[in-house]
PDB file of C-alpha atoms in Angstrom:
ATOM      1  CA  MET A   1      89.132 157.945-112.158  1.00 85.00           C
ATOM      2  CA  PRO A   2      92.879 158.369-111.750  1.00 90.00           C
ATOM      3  CA  LYS A   3      95.166 155.374-112.178  1.00 93.00           C
ATOM      4  CA  TYR A   4      98.419 155.016-110.248  1.00 92.00           C
ATOM      5  CA  THR A   5     101.310 152.716-111.147  1.00 94.00           C
ATOM      6  CA  TYR A   6     104.205 152.390-108.691  1.00 93.00           C
ATOM      7  CA  GLN A   7     107.557 151.374-110.233  1.00 92.00           C
ATOM      8  CA  GLY A   8     109.982 151.973-107.389  1.00 88.00           C
ATOM      9  CA  GLU A   9     112.309 149.682-105.465  1.00 90.00           C
ATOM     10  CA  MET A  10     109.929 148.653-102.677  1.00 88.00           C
ATOM     11  CA  GLY A  11     107.376 145.881-103.157  1.00 90.00           C
ATOM     12  CA  ARG A  12     104.498 148.281-102.592  1.00 91.00           C
ATOM     13  CA  VAL A  13     103.584 151.727-101.305  1.00 90.00           C
ATOM     14  CA  SER A  14     100.566 152.410 -99.119  1.00 89.00           C
ATOM     15  CA  ALA A  15      98.871 155.332 -97.440  1.00 88.00           C
ATOM     16  CA  ARG A  16      95.820 155.904 -95.323  1.00 87.00           C
ATOM     17  CA  THR A  17      93.655 158.818 -96.490  1.00 84.00           C
ATOM     18  CA  ALA A  18      90.392 160.284 -95.250  1.00 84.00           C
ATOM     19  CA  ALA A  19      88.771 158.678 -98.307  1.00 83.00           C
ATOM     20  CA  GLY A  20      90.172 155.243 -97.417  1.00 86.00           C
ATOM     21  CA  PRO A  21      93.439 153.321 -97.622  1.00 90.00           C
ATOM     22  CA  VAL A  22      95.467 153.188-100.826  1.00 90.00           C
ATOM     23  CA  VAL A  23      97.830 150.292-101.597  1.00 92.00           C
ATOM     24  CA  LEU A  24      99.983 150.421-104.724  1.00 93.00           C
ATOM     25  CA  PRO A  25     101.751 147.110-105.474  1.00 94.00           C
ATOM     26  CA  LYS A  26     104.884 147.416-107.611  1.00 93.00           C
ATOM     27  CA  GLY A  27     104.154 147.332-111.353  1.00 93.00           C
ATOM     28  CA  VAL A  28     100.352 147.128-111.021  1.00 93.00           C
ATOM     29  CA  GLU A  29      98.055 149.879-112.300  1.00 93.00           C
ATOM     30  CA  VAL A  30      95.571 150.728-109.526  1.00 92.00           C
ATOM     31  CA  GLU A  31      92.450 152.820-110.040  1.00 93.00           C
ATOM     32  CA  ILE A  32      91.688 155.112-107.096  1.00 91.00           C
ATOM     33  CA  THR A  33      88.852 157.524-106.339  1.00 90.00           C
ATOM     34  CA  ASP A  34      89.048 161.237-107.051  1.00 88.00           C
ATOM     35  CA  ASP A  35      88.953 161.904-103.286  1.00 89.00           C
ATOM     36  CA  GLN A  36      91.908 159.589-102.698  1.00 90.00           C
ATOM     37  CA  HIS A  37      93.765 161.258-105.575  1.00 90.00           C
ATOM     38  CA  GLU A  38      93.185 164.704-104.028  1.00 88.00           C
ATOM     39  CA  ALA A  39      94.575 163.462-100.710  1.00 88.00           C
ATOM     40  CA  LEU A  40      97.634 161.878-102.335  1.00 89.00           C
ATOM     41  CA  ALA A  41      98.293 164.874-104.592  1.00 86.00           C
ATOM     42  CA  ASN A  42      99.112 166.895-101.472  1.00 84.00           C
ATOM     43  CA  HIS A  43     101.117 164.134 -99.765  1.00 86.00           C
ATOM     44  CA  PRO A  44     104.884 164.858 -99.779  1.00 88.00           C
ATOM     45  CA  LEU A  45     105.923 161.208-100.287  1.00 88.00           C
ATOM     46  CA  PHE A  46     103.679 160.679-103.291  1.00 89.00           C
ATOM     47  CA  THR A  47     104.680 164.041-104.756  1.00 88.00           C
ATOM     48  CA  ALA A  48     108.355 163.036-104.463  1.00 90.00           C
ATOM     49  CA  LEU A  49     107.694 159.611-106.011  1.00 91.00           C
ATOM     50  CA  GLU A  50     105.902 161.222-108.948  1.00 90.00           C
ATOM     51  CA  LYS A  51     108.714 163.742-109.499  1.00 91.00           C
ATOM     52  CA  SER A  52     111.327 160.965-109.429  1.00 92.00           C
ATOM     53  CA  GLY A  53     109.386 158.917-111.994  1.00 91.00           C
ATOM     54  CA  GLU A  54     108.711 156.032-109.609  1.00 92.00           C
ATOM     55  CA  LEU A  55     104.984 156.811-109.593  1.00 92.00           C
ATOM     56  CA  ILE A  56     102.999 157.219-112.797  1.00 92.00           C
ATOM     57  CA  ILE A  57      99.603 158.892-112.567  1.00 91.00           C
ATOM     58  CA  SER A  58      97.223 158.731-115.522  1.00 88.00           C
ATOM     59  CA  GLU A  59      93.627 159.598-116.446  1.00 82.00           C
ATOM     60  CA  VAL A  60      93.364 162.511-114.048  1.00 74.00           C
ATOM     61  CA  LYS A  61      90.434 164.849-114.651  1.00 69.00           C
ATOM     62  CA  LYS A  62      91.590 168.388-115.027  1.00 62.00           C
ATOM     63  CA  ALA A  63      89.727 170.491-112.508  1.00 57.00           C
ATOM     64  CA  LYS A  64      88.317 173.807-113.518  1.00 57.00           C
ATOM     65  CA  PRO A  65      90.801 176.500-112.604  1.00 57.00           C
ATOM     66  CA  SER A  66      89.667 178.224-109.460  1.00 59.00           C
ATOM     67  CA  SER A  67      91.913 181.161-109.082  1.00 66.00           C
ATOM     68  CA  LYS A  68      91.725 184.186-106.875  1.00 68.00           C
ATOM     69  CA  ALA A  69      91.120 186.270-109.999  1.00 68.00           C
ATOM     70  CA  ASP A  70      87.934 184.302-110.744  1.00 72.00           C
ATOM     71  CA  THR A  71      86.752 184.787-107.173  1.00 79.00           C
ATOM     72  CA  ALA A  72      87.563 188.488-107.267  1.00 79.00           C
ATOM     73  CA  ALA A  73      85.689 188.894-110.561  1.00 80.00           C
ATOM     74  CA  ALA A  74      82.623 187.149-109.159  1.00 82.00           C
ATOM     75  CA  LYS A  75      82.748 189.305-106.041  1.00 85.00           C
ATOM     76  CA  ALA A  76      83.064 192.481-108.133  1.00 85.00           C
ATOM     77  CA  LYS A  77      80.098 191.425-110.278  1.00 86.00           C
ATOM     78  CA  ARG A  78      77.960 190.772-107.203  1.00 87.00           C
ATOM     79  CA  GLU A  79      79.007 194.112-105.719  1.00 87.00           C
ATOM     80  CA  ALA A  80      78.021 195.895-108.954  1.00 88.00           C
ATOM     81  CA  GLU A  81      74.609 194.193-108.896  1.00 89.00           C
ATOM     82  CA  LEU A  82      74.143 195.270-105.291  1.00 87.00           C
ATOM     83  CA  VAL A  83      74.938 198.899-106.129  1.00 88.00           C
ATOM     84  CA  GLU A  84      72.538 198.815-109.090  1.00 90.00           C
ATOM     85  CA  VAL A  85      69.651 197.383-107.049  1.00 88.00           C
ATOM     86  CA  LYS A  86      70.247 199.888-104.237  1.00 90.00           C
ATOM     87  CA  ALA A  87      70.184 202.749-106.767  1.00 90.00           C
ATOM     88  CA  LYS A  88      66.867 201.555-108.205  1.00 90.00           C
ATOM     89  CA  LEU A  89      65.380 201.196-104.714  1.00 89.00           C
ATOM     90  CA  THR A  90      66.520 204.723-103.866  1.00 91.00           C
ATOM     91  CA  GLU A  91      64.857 206.049-107.055  1.00 91.00           C
ATOM     92  CA  LEU A  92      61.607 204.365-106.012  1.00 91.00           C
ATOM     93  CA  ASN A  93      61.925 205.759-102.448  1.00 92.00           C
ATOM     94  CA  VAL A  94      62.032 202.261-100.946  1.00 90.00           C
ATOM     95  CA  GLU A  95      63.792 202.020 -97.592  1.00 90.00           C
ATOM     96  CA  PHE A  96      66.475 199.396 -97.029  1.00 88.00           C
ATOM     97  CA  SER A  97      69.378 198.809 -94.691  1.00 88.00           C
ATOM     98  CA  ASP A  98      73.029 198.333 -95.628  1.00 83.00           C
ATOM     99  CA  ASP A  99      73.153 194.837 -94.138  1.00 86.00           C
ATOM    100  CA  GLU A 100      70.412 193.370 -96.365  1.00 86.00           C
ATOM    101  CA  SER A 101      71.458 190.721 -98.871  1.00 87.00           C
ATOM    102  CA  LEU A 102      71.276 191.159-102.620  1.00 85.00           C
ATOM    103  CA  GLU A 103      68.436 188.643-102.766  1.00 87.00           C
ATOM    104  CA  ASP A 104      66.415 190.560-100.137  1.00 88.00           C
ATOM    105  CA  LEU A 105      66.946 193.828-101.980  1.00 88.00           C
ATOM    106  CA  GLN A 106      65.953 192.261-105.305  1.00 88.00           C
ATOM    107  CA  ALA A 107      62.748 190.961-103.695  1.00 89.00           C
ATOM    108  CA  LYS A 108      61.966 194.466-102.410  1.00 88.00           C
ATOM    109  CA  LEU A 109      62.588 195.862-105.885  1.00 86.00           C
ATOM    110  CA  VAL A 110      60.193 193.363-107.474  1.00 88.00           C
ATOM    111  CA  ALA A 111      57.548 194.160-104.846  1.00 89.00           C
ATOM    112  CA  ALA A 112      57.979 197.913-105.386  1.00 85.00           C
ATOM    113  CA  LYS A 113      57.451 197.751-109.164  1.00 77.00           C
TER     114      LYS A 113
END
């Protein structure tokens, strides 16, 4: 879990997050939950404190990169599978509608074989 150490001028810094309150006394390393870290990572005050060096954050798990490119690649792969299954169903003269899911079409293909 992430550890925060506040080294600024105030005696402590605190925030209330959806995952619970966070209190960072000056000079004390405090372990917080991943959910609290996510909430604070997007908080403008804590971002500014980190950039200024008054807040040190350590032991943060690096999340898997979830980029739009990954999502687009997954969508393209699913679309290709859908086209392939529809082509096989057409070859076997099995009727289907355009609004059926890939899973439904795959089940029809298995039943038709």
